[in-house]
Amino acid sequence: MIRAAIFDLDGVIVDTAKYHYRAWRRLARELGFEFTEQDNERLKGVSRGRSLEILLEVGGFGKEGAFSDVQRQQMADRKNGWYVEYVSGMTPAEILPGAVEFLREVREDGVRTALGSASKNTGIILDRLKIGGLFDAVVDGTMVSRTKPDPEVFLTCASMLGGGILPTECVVFEDAEAGVRAARAGGMHCVGIGSSETLREAELVVSGFAGVSWKGVKNQLNTVR
Ligand code: BG6
Ligand code: MG
């Protein structure tokens, strides 16, 4: 039986990847190189610090010592300042199609809901989207020490929901490969949001929530179990 549904934020509830991309591209241009949308795909679900490492690798600054730790921290902070500026202008109209309806259906079925995100900006985004009330628990990048594919964020969600919910009673909705792996590593069910080519480890993959019902998802999870 599924007792809890845990949702990733970026790419599942809202498309923030375009804002992350704008901010990372701005940093890359300051450093004198182009960062493409294809390069940006590698940053999905990845922590801010690791994202910076990947960006610097793309720019040819991959070697240890190319920048000091202080310089790297300053770069990550600059990028985040721009990102916060961009997401501060978001409105509920940017919530991905069908997500709110899906969350409501899950809750009406008596299933607890949680948000499990790597982002340290989760609070700002939830405020802008005005959907904080749809989650019984929120765990973000400020609350965990190990990032996805480690299952810590999702296991913390399950324990914060209380009621002794077991990992096997949780289903995670994720758009990033690292997130799908985190869910499976935690012993949870996982529905991929995106393409089944990249999200191979998910039990079921849908392209988004539009036209997808909780009842349908639940039935399919039961048949693949
Ligand atoms: C994830 C995004 O949800 O959060 C990543 O998919 C991002 O692209 C990560 O790097 C950390 O986000 P933030 O807001 O803490 O920089
Ligand atoms: Mg995501």
PDB file of N, CA, C and O in Angstrom, residues 179-221:
ATOM      1  N   GLY A 179      18.017  11.494  -9.001  1.00  0.00           N
ATOM      2  CA  GLY A 179      16.878  11.418  -8.093  1.00  0.00           C
ATOM      3  C   GLY A 179      16.196  10.064  -8.146  1.00  0.00           C
ATOM      4  O   GLY A 179      15.777   9.515  -7.119  1.00  0.00           O
ATOM      5  N   VAL A 180      16.089   9.519  -9.348  1.00  0.00           N
ATOM      6  CA  VAL A 180      15.480   8.182  -9.504  1.00  0.00           C
ATOM      7  C   VAL A 180      16.350   7.163  -8.773  1.00  0.00           C
ATOM      8  O   VAL A 180      15.851   6.319  -8.024  1.00  0.00           O
ATOM      9  N   ARG A 181      17.658   7.307  -8.940  1.00  0.00           N
ATOM     10  CA  ARG A 181      18.569   6.364  -8.270  1.00  0.00           C
ATOM     11  C   ARG A 181      18.475   6.504  -6.753  1.00  0.00           C
ATOM     12  O   ARG A 181      18.511   5.530  -6.016  1.00  0.00           O
ATOM     13  N   ALA A 182      18.299   7.755  -6.284  1.00  0.00           N
ATOM     14  CA  ALA A 182      18.165   7.995  -4.842  1.00  0.00           C
ATOM     15  C   ALA A 182      16.923   7.291  -4.295  1.00  0.00           C
ATOM     16  O   ALA A 182      16.976   6.648  -3.241  1.00  0.00           O
ATOM     17  N   ALA A 183      15.830   7.399  -5.029  1.00  0.00           N
ATOM     18  CA  ALA A 183      14.576   6.768  -4.583  1.00  0.00           C
ATOM     19  C   ALA A 183      14.743   5.254  -4.503  1.00  0.00           C
ATOM     20  O   ALA A 183      14.374   4.616  -3.511  1.00  0.00           O
ATOM     21  N   ARG A 184      15.337   4.676  -5.536  1.00  0.00           N
ATOM     22  CA  ARG A 184      15.501   3.217  -5.581  1.00  0.00           C
ATOM     23  C   ARG A 184      16.489   2.766  -4.489  1.00  0.00           C
ATOM     24  O   ARG A 184      16.276   1.739  -3.845  1.00  0.00           O
ATOM     25  N   ALA A 185      17.548   3.573  -4.274  1.00  0.00           N
ATOM     26  CA  ALA A 185      18.531   3.237  -3.232  1.00  0.00           C
ATOM     27  C   ALA A 185      17.880   3.260  -1.851  1.00  0.00           C
ATOM     28  O   ALA A 185      18.286   2.545  -0.939  1.00  0.00           O
ATOM     29  N   GLY A 186      16.837   4.097  -1.711  1.00  0.00           N
ATOM     30  CA  GLY A 186      16.135   4.178  -0.438  1.00  0.00           C
ATOM     31  C   GLY A 186      15.057   3.107  -0.293  1.00  0.00           C
ATOM     32  O   GLY A 186      14.346   3.066   0.704  1.00  0.00           O
ATOM     33  N   GLY A 187      14.900   2.274  -1.313  1.00  0.00           N
ATOM     34  CA  GLY A 187      13.904   1.200  -1.260  1.00  0.00           C
ATOM     35  C   GLY A 187      12.491   1.686  -1.543  1.00  0.00           C
ATOM     36  O   GLY A 187      11.505   1.064  -1.124  1.00  0.00           O
ATOM     37  N   MET A 188      12.375   2.824  -2.249  1.00  0.00           N
ATOM     38  CA  MET A 188      11.051   3.403  -2.531  1.00  0.00           C
ATOM     39  C   MET A 188      10.624   3.140  -3.962  1.00  0.00           C
ATOM     40  O   MET A 188      11.459   2.910  -4.837  1.00  0.00           O
ATOM     41  N   HIS A 189       9.323   3.211  -4.196  1.00  0.00           N
ATOM     42  CA  HIS A 189       8.812   3.152  -5.570  1.00  0.00           C
ATOM     43  C   HIS A 189       9.210   4.457  -6.250  1.00  0.00           C
ATOM     44  O   HIS A 189       9.398   5.477  -5.580  1.00  0.00           O
ATOM     45  N   CYS A 190       9.301   4.438  -7.577  1.00  0.00           N
ATOM     46  CA  CYS A 190       9.660   5.684  -8.257  1.00  0.00           C
ATOM     47  C   CYS A 190       8.959   5.824  -9.605  1.00  0.00           C
ATOM     48  O   CYS A 190       8.966   4.898 -10.413  1.00  0.00           O
ATOM     49  N   VAL A 191       8.366   6.990  -9.791  1.00  0.00           N
ATOM     50  CA  VAL A 191       7.768   7.338 -11.080  1.00  0.00           C
ATOM     51  C   VAL A 191       8.657   8.419 -11.693  1.00  0.00           C
ATOM     52  O   VAL A 191       8.907   9.460 -11.075  1.00  0.00           O
ATOM     53  N   GLY A 192       9.160   8.164 -12.881  1.00  0.00           N
ATOM     54  CA  GLY A 192      10.000   9.138 -13.569  1.00  0.00           C
ATOM     55  C   GLY A 192       9.130  10.137 -14.311  1.00  0.00           C
ATOM     56  O   GLY A 192       8.090   9.775 -14.862  1.00  0.00           O
ATOM     57  N   ILE A 193       9.565  11.394 -14.297  1.00  0.00           N
ATOM     58  CA  ILE A 193       8.859  12.435 -15.043  1.00  0.00           C
ATOM     59  C   ILE A 193       9.816  12.841 -16.165  1.00  0.00           C
ATOM     60  O   ILE A 193      10.843  13.468 -15.913  1.00  0.00           O
ATOM     61  N   GLY A 194       9.496  12.441 -17.381  1.00  0.00           N
ATOM     62  CA  GLY A 194      10.402  12.746 -18.493  1.00  0.00           C
ATOM     63  C   GLY A 194      10.412  11.618 -19.503  1.00  0.00           C
ATOM     64  O   GLY A 194       9.346  11.127 -19.883  1.00  0.00           O
ATOM     65  N   SER A 195      11.611  11.170 -19.886  1.00  0.00           N
ATOM     66  CA  SER A 195      11.681  10.121 -20.911  1.00  0.00           C
ATOM     67  C   SER A 195      12.233   8.822 -20.332  1.00  0.00           C
ATOM     68  O   SER A 195      13.144   8.823 -19.504  1.00  0.00           O
ATOM     69  N   SER A 196      11.637   7.693 -20.791  1.00  0.00           N
ATOM     70  CA  SER A 196      12.045   6.394 -20.247  1.00  0.00           C
ATOM     71  C   SER A 196      13.461   6.017 -20.703  1.00  0.00           C
ATOM     72  O   SER A 196      14.081   5.127 -20.142  1.00  0.00           O
ATOM     73  N   GLU A 197      13.972   6.723 -21.724  1.00  0.00           N
ATOM     74  CA  GLU A 197      15.343   6.430 -22.152  1.00  0.00           C
ATOM     75  C   GLU A 197      16.365   6.849 -21.101  1.00  0.00           C
ATOM     76  O   GLU A 197      17.342   6.159 -20.858  1.00  0.00           O
ATOM     77  N   THR A 198      16.115   8.023 -20.478  1.00  0.00           N
ATOM     78  CA  THR A 198      17.076   8.478 -19.469  1.00  0.00           C
ATOM     79  C   THR A 198      16.729   7.974 -18.071  1.00  0.00           C
ATOM     80  O   THR A 198      17.609   7.797 -17.250  1.00  0.00           O
ATOM     81  N   LEU A 199      15.439   7.755 -17.808  1.00  0.00           N
ATOM     82  CA  LEU A 199      15.036   7.376 -16.443  1.00  0.00           C
ATOM     83  C   LEU A 199      14.779   5.870 -16.357  1.00  0.00           C
ATOM     84  O   LEU A 199      13.713   5.424 -15.940  1.00  0.00           O
ATOM     85  N   ARG A 200      15.767   5.110 -16.784  1.00  0.00           N
ATOM     86  CA  ARG A 200      15.598   3.652 -16.913  1.00  0.00           C
ATOM     87  C   ARG A 200      15.253   2.948 -15.612  1.00  0.00           C
ATOM     88  O   ARG A 200      14.586   1.925 -15.624  1.00  0.00           O
ATOM     89  N   GLU A 201      15.744   3.469 -14.494  1.00  0.00           N
ATOM     90  CA  GLU A 201      15.534   2.752 -13.231  1.00  0.00           C
ATOM     91  C   GLU A 201      14.171   3.012 -12.602  1.00  0.00           C
ATOM     92  O   GLU A 201      13.821   2.410 -11.598  1.00  0.00           O
ATOM     93  N   ALA A 202      13.397   3.935 -13.198  1.00  0.00           N
ATOM     94  CA  ALA A 202      12.062   4.208 -12.643  1.00  0.00           C
ATOM     95  C   ALA A 202      11.121   3.051 -13.013  1.00  0.00           C
ATOM     96  O   ALA A 202      11.283   2.427 -14.058  1.00  0.00           O
ATOM     97  N   GLU A 203      10.141   2.770 -12.127  1.00  0.00           N
ATOM     98  CA  GLU A 203       9.220   1.664 -12.410  1.00  0.00           C
ATOM     99  C   GLU A 203       8.229   2.032 -13.492  1.00  0.00           C
ATOM    100  O   GLU A 203       7.673   1.188 -14.186  1.00  0.00           O
ATOM    101  N   LEU A 204       7.994   3.343 -13.600  1.00  0.00           N
ATOM    102  CA  LEU A 204       6.992   3.847 -14.528  1.00  0.00           C
ATOM    103  C   LEU A 204       7.450   5.246 -14.908  1.00  0.00           C
ATOM    104  O   LEU A 204       7.992   5.955 -14.066  1.00  0.00           O
ATOM    105  N   VAL A 205       7.281   5.617 -16.176  1.00  0.00           N
ATOM    106  CA  VAL A 205       7.686   6.966 -16.591  1.00  0.00           C
ATOM    107  C   VAL A 205       6.516   7.648 -17.296  1.00  0.00           C
ATOM    108  O   VAL A 205       5.865   7.046 -18.158  1.00  0.00           O
ATOM    109  N   VAL A 206       6.240   8.874 -16.907  1.00  0.00           N
ATOM    110  CA  VAL A 206       5.216   9.677 -17.595  1.00  0.00           C
ATOM    111  C   VAL A 206       5.892  10.972 -18.040  1.00  0.00           C
ATOM    112  O   VAL A 206       6.896  11.384 -17.465  1.00  0.00           O
ATOM    113  N   SER A 207       5.334  11.622 -19.064  1.00  0.00           N
ATOM    114  CA  SER A 207       6.013  12.828 -19.559  1.00  0.00           C
ATOM    115  C   SER A 207       5.717  14.040 -18.692  1.00  0.00           C
ATOM    116  O   SER A 207       6.424  15.038 -18.739  1.00  0.00           O
ATOM    117  N   GLY A 208       4.658  13.951 -17.891  1.00  0.00           N
ATOM    118  CA  GLY A 208       4.291  15.055 -16.999  1.00  0.00           C
ATOM    119  C   GLY A 208       2.977  14.677 -16.334  1.00  0.00           C
ATOM    120  O   GLY A 208       2.491  13.560 -16.545  1.00  0.00           O
ATOM    121  N   PHE A 209       2.407  15.593 -15.546  1.00  0.00           N
ATOM    122  CA  PHE A 209       1.169  15.261 -14.835  1.00  0.00           C
ATOM    123  C   PHE A 209      -0.100  15.550 -15.641  1.00  0.00           C
ATOM    124  O   PHE A 209      -1.182  15.133 -15.239  1.00  0.00           O
ATOM    125  N   ALA A 210       0.029  16.288 -16.740  1.00  0.00           N
ATOM    126  CA  ALA A 210      -1.163  16.635 -17.513  1.00  0.00           C
ATOM    127  C   ALA A 210      -1.858  15.356 -17.985  1.00  0.00           C
ATOM    128  O   ALA A 210      -1.228  14.487 -18.602  1.00  0.00           O
ATOM    129  N   GLY A 211      -3.127  15.225 -17.629  1.00  0.00           N
ATOM    130  CA  GLY A 211      -3.905  14.061 -18.058  1.00  0.00           C
ATOM    131  C   GLY A 211      -3.559  12.782 -17.305  1.00  0.00           C
ATOM    132  O   GLY A 211      -4.047  11.705 -17.648  1.00  0.00           O
ATOM    133  N   VAL A 212      -2.733  12.875 -16.275  1.00  0.00           N
ATOM    134  CA  VAL A 212      -2.352  11.681 -15.507  1.00  0.00           C
ATOM    135  C   VAL A 212      -3.094  11.696 -14.172  1.00  0.00           C
ATOM    136  O   VAL A 212      -3.111  12.722 -13.485  1.00  0.00           O
ATOM    137  N   SER A 213      -3.737  10.576 -13.826  1.00  0.00           N
ATOM    138  CA  SER A 213      -4.454  10.550 -12.549  1.00  0.00           C
ATOM    139  C   SER A 213      -3.698   9.717 -11.535  1.00  0.00           C
ATOM    140  O   SER A 213      -2.972   8.776 -11.885  1.00  0.00           O
ATOM    141  N   TRP A 214      -3.866  10.076 -10.261  1.00  0.00           N
ATOM    142  CA  TRP A 214      -3.226   9.325  -9.166  1.00  0.00           C
ATOM    143  C   TRP A 214      -3.721   7.882  -9.167  1.00  0.00           C
ATOM    144  O   TRP A 214      -2.958   6.941  -8.964  1.00  0.00           O
ATOM    145  N   LYS A 215      -5.025   7.726  -9.438  1.00  0.00           N
ATOM    146  CA  LYS A 215      -5.613   6.383  -9.455  1.00  0.00           C
ATOM    147  C   LYS A 215      -4.888   5.512 -10.500  1.00  0.00           C
ATOM    148  O   LYS A 215      -4.531   4.364 -10.233  1.00  0.00           O
ATOM    149  N   GLY A 216      -4.651   6.097 -11.660  1.00  0.00           N
ATOM    150  CA  GLY A 216      -3.968   5.367 -12.739  1.00  0.00           C
ATOM    151  C   GLY A 216      -2.550   4.979 -12.350  1.00  0.00           C
ATOM    152  O   GLY A 216      -2.116   3.849 -12.577  1.00  0.00           O
ATOM    153  N   VAL A 217      -1.843   5.921 -11.744  1.00  0.00           N
ATOM    154  CA  VAL A 217      -0.450   5.664 -11.336  1.00  0.00           C
ATOM    155  C   VAL A 217      -0.426   4.537 -10.303  1.00  0.00           C
ATOM    156  O   VAL A 217       0.359   3.585 -10.395  1.00  0.00           O
ATOM    157  N   LYS A 218      -1.323   4.642  -9.321  1.00  0.00           N
ATOM    158  CA  LYS A 218      -1.381   3.646  -8.248  1.00  0.00           C
ATOM    159  C   LYS A 218      -1.622   2.240  -8.825  1.00  0.00           C
ATOM    160  O   LYS A 218      -0.947   1.285  -8.443  1.00  0.00           O
ATOM    161  N   ASN A 219      -2.551   2.141  -9.755  1.00  0.00           N
ATOM    162  CA  ASN A 219      -2.841   0.844 -10.371  1.00  0.00           C
ATOM    163  C   ASN A 219      -1.632   0.286 -11.100  1.00  0.00           C
ATOM    164  O   ASN A 219      -1.320  -0.896 -10.995  1.00  0.00           O
ATOM    165  N   GLN A 220      -0.935   1.158 -11.828  1.00  0.00           N
ATOM    166  CA  GLN A 220       0.234   0.682 -12.574  1.00  0.00           C
ATOM    167  C   GLN A 220       1.358   0.258 -11.641  1.00  0.00           C
ATOM    168  O   GLN A 220       2.067  -0.706 -11.911  1.00  0.00           O
ATOM    169  N   LEU A 221       1.538   0.965 -10.536  1.00  0.00           N
ATOM    170  CA  LEU A 221       2.586   0.575  -9.593  1.00  0.00           C
ATOM    171  C   LEU A 221       2.269  -0.797  -9.003  1.00  0.00           C
ATOM    172  O   LEU A 221       3.151  -1.611  -8.808  1.00  0.00           O
TER     173      LEU A 221
END
